[in-house]
Short mmCIF file of C-alpha atoms in Angstrom, two decimals:
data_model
loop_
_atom_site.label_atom_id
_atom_site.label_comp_id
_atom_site.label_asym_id
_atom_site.label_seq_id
_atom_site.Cartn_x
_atom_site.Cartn_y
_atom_site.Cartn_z
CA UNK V 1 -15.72 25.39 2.85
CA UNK V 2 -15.51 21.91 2.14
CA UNK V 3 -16.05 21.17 -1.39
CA UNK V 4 -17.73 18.07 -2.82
CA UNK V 5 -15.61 14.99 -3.17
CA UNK V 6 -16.16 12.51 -5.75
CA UNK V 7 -16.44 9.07 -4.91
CA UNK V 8 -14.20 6.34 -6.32
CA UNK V 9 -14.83 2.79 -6.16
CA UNK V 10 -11.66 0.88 -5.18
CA UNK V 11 -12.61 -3.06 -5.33
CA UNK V 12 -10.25 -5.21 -3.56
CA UNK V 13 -9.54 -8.91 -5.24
CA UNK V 14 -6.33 -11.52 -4.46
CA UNK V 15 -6.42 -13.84 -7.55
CA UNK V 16 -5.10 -16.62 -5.01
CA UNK V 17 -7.89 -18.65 -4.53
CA UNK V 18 -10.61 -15.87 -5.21
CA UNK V 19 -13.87 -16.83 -6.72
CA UNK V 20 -16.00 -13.99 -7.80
CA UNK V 21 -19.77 -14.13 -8.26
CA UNK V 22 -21.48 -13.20 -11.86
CA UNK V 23 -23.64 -10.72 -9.85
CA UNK V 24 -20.76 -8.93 -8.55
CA UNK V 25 -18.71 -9.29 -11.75
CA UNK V 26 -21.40 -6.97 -13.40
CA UNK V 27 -21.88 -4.28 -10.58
CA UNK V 28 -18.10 -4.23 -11.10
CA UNK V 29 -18.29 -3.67 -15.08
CA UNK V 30 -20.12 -0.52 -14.46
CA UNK V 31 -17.77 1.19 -12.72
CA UNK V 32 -16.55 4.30 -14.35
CA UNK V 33 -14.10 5.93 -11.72
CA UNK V 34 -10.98 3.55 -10.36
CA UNK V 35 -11.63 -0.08 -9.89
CA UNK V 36 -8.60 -1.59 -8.98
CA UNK V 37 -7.45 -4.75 -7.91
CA UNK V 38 -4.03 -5.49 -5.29
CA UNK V 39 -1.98 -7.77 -6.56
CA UNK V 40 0.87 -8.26 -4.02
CA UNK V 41 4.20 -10.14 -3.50
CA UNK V 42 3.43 -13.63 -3.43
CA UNK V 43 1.40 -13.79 -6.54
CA UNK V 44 4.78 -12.44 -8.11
CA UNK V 45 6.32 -15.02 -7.36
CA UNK V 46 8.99 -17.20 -9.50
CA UNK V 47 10.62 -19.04 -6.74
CA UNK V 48 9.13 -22.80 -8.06
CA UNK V 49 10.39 -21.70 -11.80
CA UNK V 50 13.32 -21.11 -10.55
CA UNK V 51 13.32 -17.35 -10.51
CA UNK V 52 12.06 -18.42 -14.10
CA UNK V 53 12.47 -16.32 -17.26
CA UNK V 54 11.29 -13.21 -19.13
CA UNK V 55 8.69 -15.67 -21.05
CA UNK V 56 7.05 -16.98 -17.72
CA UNK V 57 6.80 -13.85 -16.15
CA UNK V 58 4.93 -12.29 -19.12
CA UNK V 59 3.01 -15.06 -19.46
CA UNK V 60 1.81 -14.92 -15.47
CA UNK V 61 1.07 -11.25 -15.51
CA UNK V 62 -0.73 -11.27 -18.52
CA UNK V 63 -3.20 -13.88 -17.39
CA UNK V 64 -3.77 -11.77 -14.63
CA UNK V 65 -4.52 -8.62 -16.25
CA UNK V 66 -6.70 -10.40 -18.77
CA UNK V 67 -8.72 -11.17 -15.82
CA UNK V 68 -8.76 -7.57 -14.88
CA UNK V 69 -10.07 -6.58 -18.41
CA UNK V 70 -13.20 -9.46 -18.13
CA UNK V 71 -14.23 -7.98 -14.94
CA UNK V 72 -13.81 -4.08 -16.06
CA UNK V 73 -11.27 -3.31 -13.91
CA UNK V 74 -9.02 -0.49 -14.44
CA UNK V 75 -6.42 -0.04 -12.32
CA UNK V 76 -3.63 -2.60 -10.88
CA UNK V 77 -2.01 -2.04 -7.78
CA UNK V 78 1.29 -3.99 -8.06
CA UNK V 79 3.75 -4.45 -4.97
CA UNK V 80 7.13 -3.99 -6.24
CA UNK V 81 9.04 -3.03 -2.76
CA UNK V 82 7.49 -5.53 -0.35
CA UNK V 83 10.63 -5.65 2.13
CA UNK V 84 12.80 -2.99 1.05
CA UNK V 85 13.70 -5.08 -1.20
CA UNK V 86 12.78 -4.86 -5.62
CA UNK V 87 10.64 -6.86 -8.10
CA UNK V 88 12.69 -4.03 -10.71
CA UNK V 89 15.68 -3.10 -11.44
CA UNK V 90 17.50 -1.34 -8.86
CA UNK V 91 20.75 0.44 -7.63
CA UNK V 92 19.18 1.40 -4.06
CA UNK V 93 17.11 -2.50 -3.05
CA UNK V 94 18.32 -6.02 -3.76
CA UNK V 95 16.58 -8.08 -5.80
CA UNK V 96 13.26 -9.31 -4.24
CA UNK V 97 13.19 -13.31 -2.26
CA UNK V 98 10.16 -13.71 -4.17
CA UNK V 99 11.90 -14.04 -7.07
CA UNK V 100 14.53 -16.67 -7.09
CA UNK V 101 13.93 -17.14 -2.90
CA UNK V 102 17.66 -15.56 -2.90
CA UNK V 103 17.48 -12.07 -1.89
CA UNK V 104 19.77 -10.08 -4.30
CA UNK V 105 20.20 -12.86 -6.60
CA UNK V 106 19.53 -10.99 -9.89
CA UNK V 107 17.10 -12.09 -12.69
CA UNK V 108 17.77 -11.66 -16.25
CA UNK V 109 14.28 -9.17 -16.82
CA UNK V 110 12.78 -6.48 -15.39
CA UNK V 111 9.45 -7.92 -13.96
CA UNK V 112 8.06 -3.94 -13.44
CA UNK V 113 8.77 -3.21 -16.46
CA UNK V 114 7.40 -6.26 -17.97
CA UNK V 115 4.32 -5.42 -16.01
CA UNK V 116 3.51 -2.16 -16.94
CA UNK V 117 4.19 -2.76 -20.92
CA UNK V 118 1.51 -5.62 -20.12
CA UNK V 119 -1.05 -3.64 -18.65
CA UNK V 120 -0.65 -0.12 -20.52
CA UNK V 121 -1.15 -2.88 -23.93
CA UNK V 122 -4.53 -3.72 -21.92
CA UNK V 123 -5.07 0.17 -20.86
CA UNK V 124 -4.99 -0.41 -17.19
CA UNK V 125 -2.98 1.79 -14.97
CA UNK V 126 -0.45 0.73 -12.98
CA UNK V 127 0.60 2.02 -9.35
CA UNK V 128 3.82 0.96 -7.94
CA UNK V 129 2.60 -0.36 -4.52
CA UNK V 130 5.74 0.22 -1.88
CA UNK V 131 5.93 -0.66 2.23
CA UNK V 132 7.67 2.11 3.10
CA UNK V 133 9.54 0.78 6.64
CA UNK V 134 9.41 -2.90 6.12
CA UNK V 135 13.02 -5.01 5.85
CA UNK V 136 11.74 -8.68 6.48
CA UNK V 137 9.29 -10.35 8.46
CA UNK V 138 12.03 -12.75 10.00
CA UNK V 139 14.72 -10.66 12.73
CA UNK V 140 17.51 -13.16 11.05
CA UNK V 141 19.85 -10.90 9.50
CA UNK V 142 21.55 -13.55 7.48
CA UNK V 143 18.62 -13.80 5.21
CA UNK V 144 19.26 -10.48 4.20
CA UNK V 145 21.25 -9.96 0.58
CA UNK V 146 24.90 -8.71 1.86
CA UNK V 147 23.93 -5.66 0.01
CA UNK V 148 21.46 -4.43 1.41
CA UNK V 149 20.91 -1.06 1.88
CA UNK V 150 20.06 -1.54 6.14
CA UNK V 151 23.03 -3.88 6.69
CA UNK V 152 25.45 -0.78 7.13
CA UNK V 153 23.05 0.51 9.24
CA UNK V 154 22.66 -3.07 11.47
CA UNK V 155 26.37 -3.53 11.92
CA UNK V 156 26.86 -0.25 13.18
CA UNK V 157 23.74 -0.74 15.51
CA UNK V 158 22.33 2.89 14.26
CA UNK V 159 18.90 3.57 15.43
CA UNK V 160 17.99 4.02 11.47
CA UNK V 161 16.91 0.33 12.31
CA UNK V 162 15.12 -1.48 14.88
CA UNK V 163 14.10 -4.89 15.55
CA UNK V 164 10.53 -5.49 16.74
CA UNK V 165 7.57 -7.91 17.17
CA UNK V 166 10.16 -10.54 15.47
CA UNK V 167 11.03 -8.15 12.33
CA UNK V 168 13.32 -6.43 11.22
CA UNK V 169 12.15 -2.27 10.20
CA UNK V 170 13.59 0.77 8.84
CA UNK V 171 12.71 3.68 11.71
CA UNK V 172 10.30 6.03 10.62
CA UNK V 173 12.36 8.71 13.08
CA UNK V 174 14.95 8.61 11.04
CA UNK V 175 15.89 11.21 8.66
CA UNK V 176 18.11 8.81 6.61
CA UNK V 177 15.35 6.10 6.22
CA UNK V 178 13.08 8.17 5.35
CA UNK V 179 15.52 9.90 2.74
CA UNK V 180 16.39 5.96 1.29
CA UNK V 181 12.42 5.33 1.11
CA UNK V 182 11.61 8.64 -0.72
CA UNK V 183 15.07 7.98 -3.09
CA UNK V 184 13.99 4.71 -3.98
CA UNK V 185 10.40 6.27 -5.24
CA UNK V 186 12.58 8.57 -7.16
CA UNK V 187 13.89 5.77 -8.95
CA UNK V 188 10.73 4.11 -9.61
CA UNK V 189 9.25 7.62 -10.73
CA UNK V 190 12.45 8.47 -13.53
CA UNK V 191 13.08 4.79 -14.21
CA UNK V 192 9.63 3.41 -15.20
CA UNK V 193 6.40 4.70 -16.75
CA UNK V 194 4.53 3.91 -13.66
CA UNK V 195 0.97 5.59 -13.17
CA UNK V 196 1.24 6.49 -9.26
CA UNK V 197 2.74 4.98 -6.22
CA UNK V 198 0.93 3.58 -3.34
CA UNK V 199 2.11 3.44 0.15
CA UNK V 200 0.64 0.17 2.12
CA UNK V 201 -1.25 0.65 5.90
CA UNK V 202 2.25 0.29 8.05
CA UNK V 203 4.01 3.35 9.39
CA UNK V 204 4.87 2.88 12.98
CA UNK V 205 6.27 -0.48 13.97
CA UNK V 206 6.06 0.03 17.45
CA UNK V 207 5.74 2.03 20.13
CA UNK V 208 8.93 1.78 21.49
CA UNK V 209 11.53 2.60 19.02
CA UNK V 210 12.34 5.56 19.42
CA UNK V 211 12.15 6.89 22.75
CA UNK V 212 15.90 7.49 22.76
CA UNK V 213 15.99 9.87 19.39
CA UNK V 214 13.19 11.45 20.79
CA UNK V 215 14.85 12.57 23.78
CA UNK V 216 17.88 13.39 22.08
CA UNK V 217 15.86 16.32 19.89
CA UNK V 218 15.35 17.83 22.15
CA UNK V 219 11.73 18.80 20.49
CA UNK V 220 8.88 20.76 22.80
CA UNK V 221 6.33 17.86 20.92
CA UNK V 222 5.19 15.24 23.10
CA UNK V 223 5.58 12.17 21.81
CA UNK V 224 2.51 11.36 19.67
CA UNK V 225 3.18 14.72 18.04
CA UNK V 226 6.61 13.75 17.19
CA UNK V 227 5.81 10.59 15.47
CA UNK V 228 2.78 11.95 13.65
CA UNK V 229 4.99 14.38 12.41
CA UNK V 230 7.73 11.88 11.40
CA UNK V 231 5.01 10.24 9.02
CA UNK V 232 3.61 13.46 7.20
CA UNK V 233 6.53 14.71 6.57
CA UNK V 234 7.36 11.31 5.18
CA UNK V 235 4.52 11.57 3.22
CA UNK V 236 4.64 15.17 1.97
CA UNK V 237 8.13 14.67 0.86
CA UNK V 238 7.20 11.93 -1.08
CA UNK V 239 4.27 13.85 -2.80
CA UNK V 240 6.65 16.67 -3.63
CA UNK V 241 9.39 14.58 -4.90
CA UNK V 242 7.04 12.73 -7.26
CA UNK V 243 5.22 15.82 -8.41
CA UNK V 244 8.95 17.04 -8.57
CA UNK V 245 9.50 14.80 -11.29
CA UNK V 246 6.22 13.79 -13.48
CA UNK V 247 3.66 15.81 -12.25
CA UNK V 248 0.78 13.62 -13.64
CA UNK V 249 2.09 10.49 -11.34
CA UNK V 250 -0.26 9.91 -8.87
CA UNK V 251 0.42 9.59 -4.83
CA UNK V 252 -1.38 7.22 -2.59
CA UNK V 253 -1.88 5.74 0.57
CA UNK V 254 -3.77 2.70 1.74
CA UNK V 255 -4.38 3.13 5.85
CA UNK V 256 -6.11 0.93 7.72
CA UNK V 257 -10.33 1.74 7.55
CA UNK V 258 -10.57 2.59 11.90
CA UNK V 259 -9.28 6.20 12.00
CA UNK V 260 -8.53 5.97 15.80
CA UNK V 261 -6.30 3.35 14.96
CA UNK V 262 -4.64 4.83 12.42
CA UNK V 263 -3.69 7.59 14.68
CA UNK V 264 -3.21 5.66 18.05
CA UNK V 265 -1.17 2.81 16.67
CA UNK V 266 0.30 3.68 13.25
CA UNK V 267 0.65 7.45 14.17
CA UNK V 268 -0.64 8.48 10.89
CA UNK V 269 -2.84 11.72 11.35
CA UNK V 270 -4.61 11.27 8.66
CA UNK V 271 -7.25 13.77 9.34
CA UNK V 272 -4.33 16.45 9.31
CA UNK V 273 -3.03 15.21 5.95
CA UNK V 274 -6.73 15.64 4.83
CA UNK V 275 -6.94 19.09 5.72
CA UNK V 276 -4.22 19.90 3.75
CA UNK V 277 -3.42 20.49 -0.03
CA UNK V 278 0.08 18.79 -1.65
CA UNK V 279 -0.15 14.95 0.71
CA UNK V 280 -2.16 12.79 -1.58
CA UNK V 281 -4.12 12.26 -4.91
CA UNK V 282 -6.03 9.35 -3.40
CA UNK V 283 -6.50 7.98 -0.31
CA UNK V 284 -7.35 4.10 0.08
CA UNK V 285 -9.01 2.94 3.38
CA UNK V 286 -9.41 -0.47 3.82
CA UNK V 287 -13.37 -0.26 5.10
CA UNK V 288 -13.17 -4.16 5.90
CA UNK V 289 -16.69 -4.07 7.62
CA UNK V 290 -19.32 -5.24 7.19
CA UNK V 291 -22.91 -3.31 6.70
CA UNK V 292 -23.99 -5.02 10.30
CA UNK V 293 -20.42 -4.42 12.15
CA UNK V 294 -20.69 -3.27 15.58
CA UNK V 295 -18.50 -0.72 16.12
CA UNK V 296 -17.84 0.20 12.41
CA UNK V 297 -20.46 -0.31 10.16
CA UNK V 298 -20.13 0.10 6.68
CA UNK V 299 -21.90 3.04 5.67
CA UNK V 300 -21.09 4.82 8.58
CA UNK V 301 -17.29 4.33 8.22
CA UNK V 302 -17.52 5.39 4.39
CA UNK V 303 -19.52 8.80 5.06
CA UNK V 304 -16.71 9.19 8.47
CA UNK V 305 -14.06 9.32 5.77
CA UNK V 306 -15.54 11.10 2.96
CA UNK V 307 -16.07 13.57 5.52
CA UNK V 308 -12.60 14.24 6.53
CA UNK V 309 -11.36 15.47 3.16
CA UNK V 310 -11.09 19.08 3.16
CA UNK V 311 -8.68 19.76 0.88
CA UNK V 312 -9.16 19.83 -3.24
CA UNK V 313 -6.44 17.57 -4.34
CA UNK V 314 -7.79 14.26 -2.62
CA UNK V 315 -10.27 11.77 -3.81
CA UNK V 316 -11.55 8.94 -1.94
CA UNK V 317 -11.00 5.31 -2.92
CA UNK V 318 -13.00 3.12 -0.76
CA UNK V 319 -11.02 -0.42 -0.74
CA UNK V 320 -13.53 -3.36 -0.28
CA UNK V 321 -12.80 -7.18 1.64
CA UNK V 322 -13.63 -9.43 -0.92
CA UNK V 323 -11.79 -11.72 0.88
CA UNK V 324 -14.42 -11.61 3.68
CA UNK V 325 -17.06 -13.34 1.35
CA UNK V 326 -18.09 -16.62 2.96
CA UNK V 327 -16.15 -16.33 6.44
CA UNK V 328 -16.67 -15.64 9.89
CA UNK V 329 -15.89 -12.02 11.00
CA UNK V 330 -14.69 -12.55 14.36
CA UNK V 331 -14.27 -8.60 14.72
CA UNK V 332 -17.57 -7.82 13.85
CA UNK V 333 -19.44 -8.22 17.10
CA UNK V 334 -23.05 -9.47 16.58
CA UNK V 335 -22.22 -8.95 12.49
CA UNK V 336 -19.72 -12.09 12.64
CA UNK V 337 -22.10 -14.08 10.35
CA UNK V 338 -23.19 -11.41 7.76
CA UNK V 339 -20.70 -12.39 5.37
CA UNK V 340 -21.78 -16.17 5.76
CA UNK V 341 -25.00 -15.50 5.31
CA UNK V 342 -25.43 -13.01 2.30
CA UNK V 343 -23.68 -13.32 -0.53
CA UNK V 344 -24.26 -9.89 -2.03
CA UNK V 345 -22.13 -7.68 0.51
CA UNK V 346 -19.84 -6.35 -1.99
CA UNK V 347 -22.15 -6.25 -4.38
CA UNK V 348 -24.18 -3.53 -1.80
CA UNK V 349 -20.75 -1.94 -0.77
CA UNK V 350 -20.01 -0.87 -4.01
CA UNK V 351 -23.58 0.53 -4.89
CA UNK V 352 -23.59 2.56 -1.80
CA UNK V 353 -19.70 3.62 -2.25
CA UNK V 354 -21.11 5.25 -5.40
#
């Protein structure tokens, strides 16, 4: 029997360019369970300091998590692994572009480290937010740091790495990927006092890549079964290594909010993973509709999730488009406008999330 799942608010805010209204600033104070904000690569980044210095780096985070403090949020989602490569110090990824805009070109501090010390001082937890399969958004290998952990793999033309849609992508079919994405959480998890780790929305790159290993397992799975398969185990192991380790570390991911999607295109079967105990603490869908969305209205979407978790160590995060605010939603069918034309969406969202 399905037990009852608490609800936990999971606000989504970029502090690029991101104006929040006094009305929404309060319904946000209130929150009591997880209200979190992403804060992802490019807002890390030191590239116009000149991969700048343990001073500026303080100084930028800080800022930001004062902000999080004013507006009662809790929890910082901070992307430390954006293309398999590290905003920390590591012995498995390069140093991160975003830095110094030098892949592997080493700084002289530890900008996780300086980020967690930062926000534990504020008491905000801090998730290590990782892309799992990513290795650059360019298919130019010679932007890639000579030591990269793929480039063995790319000049031996292994199928641990494929090239797709103009990127560059770790296969989630292979064994050995999936063993350098779950060792490089292991790092994270023994290295750093990090609160949980968060896997973003992209599994499968493509449909394509990996016909040929397919064939060669000679598995009785089709092929949708196969790759689903590649991706909970991928997850799983990942839960188990962390728990493996520091028990009180929390797991996450953050899929995409259309479950059909999610399953069709990403080959994440989530409502599998849901069924089951020892996959995730949290799961984070990104329910970026609005209330008046055609296909996938708000409410509906929210109660289509909560629904699916069967198990008793999940909880449901409910991520938020704050972004949305003031645009056109060209996805949203008749409900294009909505966002235009009331400026208390998120405001709503989170009182019915609760």
């Amino acid at each position: 029997m399905k037990r009852k799942i608490s609800l936990i608010l999971f606000v989504v805010m970029l502090f690029s360019g991101c104006t929040v209204q006094n009305e929404e600033k309060e319904s946000i104070k209130e929150e009591t369970g997880v209200s979190a904000v992403w804060i992802f690569y490019n807002e890390l980044n030191m590239i116009n300091e000149g991969g700048g210095n343990e001073s500026l780096f303080r100084d930028k985070v800080s800022k930001m998590f004062d902000d999080c403090v004013s507006w009662g949020i809790n929890t910082v989602f901070l992307q430390v692994r954006p293309c398999a490569d590290s905003f920390y110090n590591s012995s498995i990824f390069p140093w991160s572009y975003y830095l110094t805009g030098e892949q592997g070109k080493a700084v002289n501090y530890d900008p996780l480290k300086i980020s967690i010390e930062e926000a534990h001082k504020r008491k905000l937890t801090l998730h290590a937010w990782i892309n799992p399969f990513r290795i650059a958004f360019s298919d130019d290998i010679s932007k890639l740091s000579d030591n990269h952990p793929a480039m063995k793999w790319i000049q031996k033309k292994k199928a641990d790495v494929v090239f797709v849609n103009g990127g560059i992508y770790f296969s989630p079919a292979s064994l050995e990927a999936q063993k350098l994405v779950i060792d490089g959480v292991r790092e994270i998890i023994r290295n750093y006092d990090v609160d949980g780790i968060l896997y973003d929305d992209y599994f499968y790159p493509s449909k394509t890549i990996d016909l040929e290993e397919y064939e060669k397992s000679g598995t009785t799975l089709t092929i949708e079964e196969y790759r689903t398969n590649n991706i909970s185990n991928l997850i799983k192991k990942t839960y188990e290594t962390i728990k493996s380790i520091k028990k009180e570390v929390k797991f996450s991911i953050s899929p995409a909010g259309n479950i059909n999607n999610n399953l069709n295109n990403e080959y994440l079967d989530i409502e599998f993973i849901l069924k089951n105990n020892n996959y995730l603490n949290y799961v984070i869908p990104q329910i970026y509709f609005g209330f008046d969305n055609e296909t996938l209205p708000f409410i509906k979407t929210v109660k289509m999730w909560n629904d699916l978790i069967l198990n008793n160590d999940t909880k449901l995060v409910v991520a938020l488009s704050l972004y949305k605010s003031g645009n056109t939603d060209k996805y949203a069918g008749s409900g294009k406008n909505e966002w235009i034309e009331n400026s208390d969406i998120i405001t709503n969202q989170i009182v019915e999330s609760r």
